[in-house]
Tab-separated table of C-alpha atoms in Angstrom:
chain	number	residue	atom	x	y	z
A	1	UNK	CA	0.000	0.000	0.000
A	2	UNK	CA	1.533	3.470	-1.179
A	3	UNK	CA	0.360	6.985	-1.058
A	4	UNK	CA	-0.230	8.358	-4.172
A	5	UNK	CA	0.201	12.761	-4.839
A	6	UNK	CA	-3.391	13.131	-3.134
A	7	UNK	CA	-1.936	11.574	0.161
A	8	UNK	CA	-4.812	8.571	-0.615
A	9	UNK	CA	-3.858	5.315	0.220
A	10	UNK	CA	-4.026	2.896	-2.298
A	11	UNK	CA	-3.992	-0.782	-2.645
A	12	UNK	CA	-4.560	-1.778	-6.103
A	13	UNK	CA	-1.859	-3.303	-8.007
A	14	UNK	CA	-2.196	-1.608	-11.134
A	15	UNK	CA	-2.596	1.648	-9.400
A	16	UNK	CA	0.574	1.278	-7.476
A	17	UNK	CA	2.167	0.159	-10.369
A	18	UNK	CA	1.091	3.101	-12.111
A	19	UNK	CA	2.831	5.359	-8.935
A	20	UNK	CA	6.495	4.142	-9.647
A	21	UNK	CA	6.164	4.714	-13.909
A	22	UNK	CA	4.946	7.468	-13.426
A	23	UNK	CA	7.527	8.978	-10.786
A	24	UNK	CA	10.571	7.343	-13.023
A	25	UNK	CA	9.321	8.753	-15.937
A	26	UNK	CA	8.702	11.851	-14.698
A	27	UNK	CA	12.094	12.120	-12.673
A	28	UNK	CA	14.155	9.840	-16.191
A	29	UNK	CA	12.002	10.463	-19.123
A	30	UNK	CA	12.109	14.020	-19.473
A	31	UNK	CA	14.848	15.889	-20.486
A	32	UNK	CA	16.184	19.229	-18.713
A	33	UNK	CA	15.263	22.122	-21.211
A	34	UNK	CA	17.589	24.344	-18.476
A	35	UNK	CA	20.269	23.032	-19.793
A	36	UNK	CA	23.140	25.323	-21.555
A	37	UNK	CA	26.198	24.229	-23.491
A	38	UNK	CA	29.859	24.060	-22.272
A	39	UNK	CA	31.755	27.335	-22.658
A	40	UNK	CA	35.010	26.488	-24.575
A	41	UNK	CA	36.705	29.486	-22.337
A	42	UNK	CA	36.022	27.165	-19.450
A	43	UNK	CA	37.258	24.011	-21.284
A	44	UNK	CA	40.246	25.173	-22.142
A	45	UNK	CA	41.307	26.689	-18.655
A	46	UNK	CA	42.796	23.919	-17.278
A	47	UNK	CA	44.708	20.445	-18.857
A	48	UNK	CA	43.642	19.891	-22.243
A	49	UNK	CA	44.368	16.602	-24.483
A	50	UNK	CA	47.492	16.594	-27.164
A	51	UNK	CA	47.001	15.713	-30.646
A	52	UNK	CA	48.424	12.633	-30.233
A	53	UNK	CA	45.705	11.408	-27.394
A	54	UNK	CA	42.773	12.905	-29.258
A	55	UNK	CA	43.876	10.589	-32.479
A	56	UNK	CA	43.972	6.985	-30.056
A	57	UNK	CA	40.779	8.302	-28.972
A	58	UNK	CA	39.268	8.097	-32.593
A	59	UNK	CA	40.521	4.869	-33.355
A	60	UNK	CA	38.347	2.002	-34.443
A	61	UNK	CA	37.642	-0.552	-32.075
A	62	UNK	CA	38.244	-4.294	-33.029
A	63	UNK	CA	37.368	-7.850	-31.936
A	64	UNK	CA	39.744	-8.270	-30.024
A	65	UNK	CA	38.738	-5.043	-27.822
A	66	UNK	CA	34.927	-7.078	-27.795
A	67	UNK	CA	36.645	-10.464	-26.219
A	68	UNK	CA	38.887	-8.613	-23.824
A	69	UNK	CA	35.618	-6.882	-22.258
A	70	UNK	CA	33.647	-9.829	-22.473
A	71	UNK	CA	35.712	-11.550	-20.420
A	72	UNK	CA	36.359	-9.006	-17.848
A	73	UNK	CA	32.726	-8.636	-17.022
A	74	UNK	CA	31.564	-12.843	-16.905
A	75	UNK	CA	33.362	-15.720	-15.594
A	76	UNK	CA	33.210	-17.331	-18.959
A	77	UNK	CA	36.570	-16.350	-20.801
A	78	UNK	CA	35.037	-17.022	-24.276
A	79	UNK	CA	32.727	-15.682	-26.456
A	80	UNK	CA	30.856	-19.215	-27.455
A	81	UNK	CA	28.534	-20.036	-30.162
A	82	UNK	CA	27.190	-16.799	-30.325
A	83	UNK	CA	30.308	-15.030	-29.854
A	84	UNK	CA	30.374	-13.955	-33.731
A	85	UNK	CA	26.750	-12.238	-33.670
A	86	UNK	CA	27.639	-10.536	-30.526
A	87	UNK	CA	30.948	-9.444	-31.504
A	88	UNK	CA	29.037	-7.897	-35.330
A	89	UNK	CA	26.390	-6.379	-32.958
A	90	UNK	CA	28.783	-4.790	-30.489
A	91	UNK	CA	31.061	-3.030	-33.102
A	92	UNK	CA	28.402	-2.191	-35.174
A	93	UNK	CA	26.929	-0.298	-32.489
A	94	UNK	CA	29.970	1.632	-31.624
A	95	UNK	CA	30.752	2.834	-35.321
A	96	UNK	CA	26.947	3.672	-36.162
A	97	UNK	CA	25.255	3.967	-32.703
A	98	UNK	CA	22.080	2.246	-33.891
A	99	UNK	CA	20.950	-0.682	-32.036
A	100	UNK	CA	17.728	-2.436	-31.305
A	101	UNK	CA	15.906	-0.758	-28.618
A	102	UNK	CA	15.159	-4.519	-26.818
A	103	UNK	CA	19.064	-4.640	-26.600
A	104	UNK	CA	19.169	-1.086	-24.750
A	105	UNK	CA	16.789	-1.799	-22.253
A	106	UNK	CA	16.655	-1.958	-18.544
A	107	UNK	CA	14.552	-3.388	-16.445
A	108	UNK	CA	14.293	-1.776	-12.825
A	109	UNK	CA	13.927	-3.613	-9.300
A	110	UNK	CA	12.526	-1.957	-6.459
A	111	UNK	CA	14.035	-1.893	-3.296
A	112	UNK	CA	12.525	-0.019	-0.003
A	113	UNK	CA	14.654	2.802	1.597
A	114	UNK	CA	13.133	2.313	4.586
A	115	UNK	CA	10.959	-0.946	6.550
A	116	UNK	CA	7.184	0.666	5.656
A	117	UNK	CA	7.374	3.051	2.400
A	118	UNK	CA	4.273	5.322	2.204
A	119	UNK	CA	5.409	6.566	-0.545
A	120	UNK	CA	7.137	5.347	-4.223
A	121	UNK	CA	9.807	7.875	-4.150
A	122	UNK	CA	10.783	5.910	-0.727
A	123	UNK	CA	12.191	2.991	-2.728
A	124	UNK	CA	15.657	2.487	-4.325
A	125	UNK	CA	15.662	1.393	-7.644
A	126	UNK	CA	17.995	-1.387	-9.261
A	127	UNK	CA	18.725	-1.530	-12.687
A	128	UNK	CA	19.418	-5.095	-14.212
A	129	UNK	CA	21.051	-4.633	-18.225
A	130	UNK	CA	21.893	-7.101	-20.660
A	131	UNK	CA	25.297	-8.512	-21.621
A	132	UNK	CA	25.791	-6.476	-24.561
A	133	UNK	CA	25.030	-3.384	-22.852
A	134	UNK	CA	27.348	-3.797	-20.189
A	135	UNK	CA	30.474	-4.998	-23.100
A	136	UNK	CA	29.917	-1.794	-25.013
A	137	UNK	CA	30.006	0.133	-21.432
A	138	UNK	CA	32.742	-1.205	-20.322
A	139	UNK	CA	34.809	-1.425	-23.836
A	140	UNK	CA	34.192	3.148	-23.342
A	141	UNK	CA	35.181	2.796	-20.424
A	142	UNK	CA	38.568	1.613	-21.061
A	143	UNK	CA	39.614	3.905	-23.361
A	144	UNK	CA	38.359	7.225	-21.016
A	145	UNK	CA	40.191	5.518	-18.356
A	146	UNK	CA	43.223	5.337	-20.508
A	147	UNK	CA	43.583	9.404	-20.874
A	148	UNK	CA	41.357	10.405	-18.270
A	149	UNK	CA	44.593	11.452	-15.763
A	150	UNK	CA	45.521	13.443	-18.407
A	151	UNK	CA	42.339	15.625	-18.375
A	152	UNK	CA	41.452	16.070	-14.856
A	153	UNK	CA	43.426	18.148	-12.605
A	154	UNK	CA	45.195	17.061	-9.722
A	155	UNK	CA	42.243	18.111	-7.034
A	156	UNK	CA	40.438	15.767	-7.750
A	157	UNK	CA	40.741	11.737	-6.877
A	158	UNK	CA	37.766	9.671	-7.539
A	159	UNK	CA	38.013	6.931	-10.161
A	160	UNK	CA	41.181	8.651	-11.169
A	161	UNK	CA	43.798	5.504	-11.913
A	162	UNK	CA	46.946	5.980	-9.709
A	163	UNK	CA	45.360	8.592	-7.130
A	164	UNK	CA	44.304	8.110	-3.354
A	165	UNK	CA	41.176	9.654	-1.759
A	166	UNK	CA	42.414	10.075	1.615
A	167	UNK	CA	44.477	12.906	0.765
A	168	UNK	CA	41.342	15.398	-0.207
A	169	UNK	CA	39.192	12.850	2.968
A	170	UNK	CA	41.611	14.715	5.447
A	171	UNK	CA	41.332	17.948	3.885
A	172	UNK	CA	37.457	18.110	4.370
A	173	UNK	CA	37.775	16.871	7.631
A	174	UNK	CA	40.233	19.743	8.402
A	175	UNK	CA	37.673	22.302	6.869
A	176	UNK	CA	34.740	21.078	9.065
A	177	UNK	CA	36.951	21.290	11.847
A	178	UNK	CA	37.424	24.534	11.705
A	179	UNK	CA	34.929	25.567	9.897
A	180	UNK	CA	33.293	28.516	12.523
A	181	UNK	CA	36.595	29.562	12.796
A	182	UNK	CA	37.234	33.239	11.249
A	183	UNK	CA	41.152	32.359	10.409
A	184	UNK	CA	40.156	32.251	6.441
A	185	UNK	CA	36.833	32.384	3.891
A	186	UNK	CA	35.890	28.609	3.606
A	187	UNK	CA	32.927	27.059	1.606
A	188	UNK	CA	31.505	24.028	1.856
A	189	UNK	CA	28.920	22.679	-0.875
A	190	UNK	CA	26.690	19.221	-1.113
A	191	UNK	CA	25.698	17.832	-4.675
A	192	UNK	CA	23.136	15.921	-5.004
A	193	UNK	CA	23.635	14.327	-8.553
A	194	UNK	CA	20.415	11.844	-10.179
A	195	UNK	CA	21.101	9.611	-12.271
A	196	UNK	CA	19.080	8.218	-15.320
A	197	UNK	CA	18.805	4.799	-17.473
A	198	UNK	CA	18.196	4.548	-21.312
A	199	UNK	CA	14.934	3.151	-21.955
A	200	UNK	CA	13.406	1.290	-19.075
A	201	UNK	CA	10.911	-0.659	-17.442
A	202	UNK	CA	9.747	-1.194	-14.331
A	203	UNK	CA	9.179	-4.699	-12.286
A	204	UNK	CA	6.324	-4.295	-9.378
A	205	UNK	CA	5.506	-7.469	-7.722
A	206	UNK	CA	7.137	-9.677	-10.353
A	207	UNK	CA	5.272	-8.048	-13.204
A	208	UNK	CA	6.805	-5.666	-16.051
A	209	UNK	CA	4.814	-1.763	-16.390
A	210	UNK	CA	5.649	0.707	-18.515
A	211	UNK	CA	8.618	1.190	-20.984
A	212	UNK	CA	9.941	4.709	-21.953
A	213	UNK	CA	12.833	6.202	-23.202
A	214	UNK	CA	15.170	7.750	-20.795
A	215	UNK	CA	16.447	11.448	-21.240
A	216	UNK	CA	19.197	12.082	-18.492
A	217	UNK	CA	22.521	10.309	-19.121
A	218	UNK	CA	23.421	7.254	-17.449
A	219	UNK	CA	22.686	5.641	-14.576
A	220	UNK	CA	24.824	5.765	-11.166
A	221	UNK	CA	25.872	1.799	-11.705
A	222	UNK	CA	26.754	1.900	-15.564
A	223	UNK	CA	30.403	1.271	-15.766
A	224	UNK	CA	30.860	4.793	-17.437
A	225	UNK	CA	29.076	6.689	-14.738
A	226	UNK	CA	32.661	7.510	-12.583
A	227	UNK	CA	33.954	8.063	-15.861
A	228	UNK	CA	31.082	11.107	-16.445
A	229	UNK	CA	31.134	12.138	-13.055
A	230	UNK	CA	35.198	12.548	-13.081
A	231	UNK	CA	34.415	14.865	-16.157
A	232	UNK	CA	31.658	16.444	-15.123
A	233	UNK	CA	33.084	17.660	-11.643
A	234	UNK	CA	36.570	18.770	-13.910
A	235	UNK	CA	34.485	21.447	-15.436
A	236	UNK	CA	32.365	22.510	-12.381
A	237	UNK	CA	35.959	22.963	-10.661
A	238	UNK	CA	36.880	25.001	-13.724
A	239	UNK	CA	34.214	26.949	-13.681
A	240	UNK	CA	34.519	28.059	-9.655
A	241	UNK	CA	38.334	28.764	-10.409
A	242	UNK	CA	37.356	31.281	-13.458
């Protein structure tokens, strides 16, 4: 039993089904018409990429780039019977970014936040992709993670390859310390950053409802998410230092 927007509680299935699609597609199906493009005086104030880098970016990716993923993401080490559709699909996908939409979905678990949700914004939800999904994720992943140290600036350590967190952990702890202290101008600033899926649908009570597109980037458990975060947060600290 959930409350729905007129604080009624409701029992029916289909009604409370009809509660979580329509709070995930309102909060991952529409897409922010606020939003402004990067300045390229802010891009360029700060580390930027050398030819060289930017060419190995653009460079075709292979078979052999398919396997090495596959394997890194499932205990089986080869590709099987199917491996030669899957291997066509995958790279065909990454060099004309068409792809059946039943291969880009994601169907999403619900899990409460707390013992008795009132409420469907009070559960968590869990995404659950596909195999090929998760190769072509992770095969973008590796080659941002290959240059990404090269981008981002030192003052920042998450999902960075070859840097520690507890360097900037202490920091913040100093700056709460002291942070009523008048010895020096201090800020201190809490994002909360949502995360969306591609298209989804949604699994109440062991049943599938609804199945929409979604409009707001990835979602916080797709192998690429640190990598768009990392980015991200490089230009917000770019833009604070300008």
């Amino acid at each position: 039993m959930l409350n729905d927007a007129n604080e009624e509680r409701q029992s029916d299935p289909e009604v409370i089904a009809k509660l979580f699609v329509d709070l995930f597609r309102d909060l991952l199906g529409k897409r922010e018409t606020l939003r402004e493009a990067a300045l390229k005086s802010i891009l360029s104030n700060g580390l930027i990429l050398t030819s060289e880098i930017q060419f190995n970016l653009l460079k075709l990716f292979e078979e052999k780039d398919v396997k090495t993923a596959f394997s890194k993401l499932t205990t089986t080490r080869a590709l099987g019977q199917m491996g030669k559709d899957i291997t066509i699909t995958i790279l065909k996908f990454l060099r004309t970014t068409k792809v059946l939409k039943q291969l880009n979905a994601t169907n999403i678990a619900l899990i409460p936040k707390v013992s008795v949700p009132d409420y469907a914004n009070q559960l968590w939800p869990i995404a659950y992709r596909n195999v090929l999904y998760k190769v072509i994720s992770k095969m973008i992943c590796n080659i941002i993670k290959s240059v990404i140290q090269h981008i981002v600036a030192d003052n920042q350590s998450a999902f960075v390859q070859g840097r520690s967190m507890l360097h900037y952990v202490l920091i913040c702890h100093d700056i709460l310390r002291h942070y009523n202290r008048r010895t020096s101008p201090r800020y201190l600033m809490k994002i909360d950053l949502k995360k969306a899926y591609d298209m989804f649908t949604m699994n109440v009570n062991g049943s599938s409802y609804g199945y929409f597109e979604g409009k707001r980037g990835l979602s916080q458990r797709d192998l690429l998410s640190p990598m768009q975060f990392v980015l991200v947060m490089e230009y917000l600290s770019r833009t604070l230092k300008a």
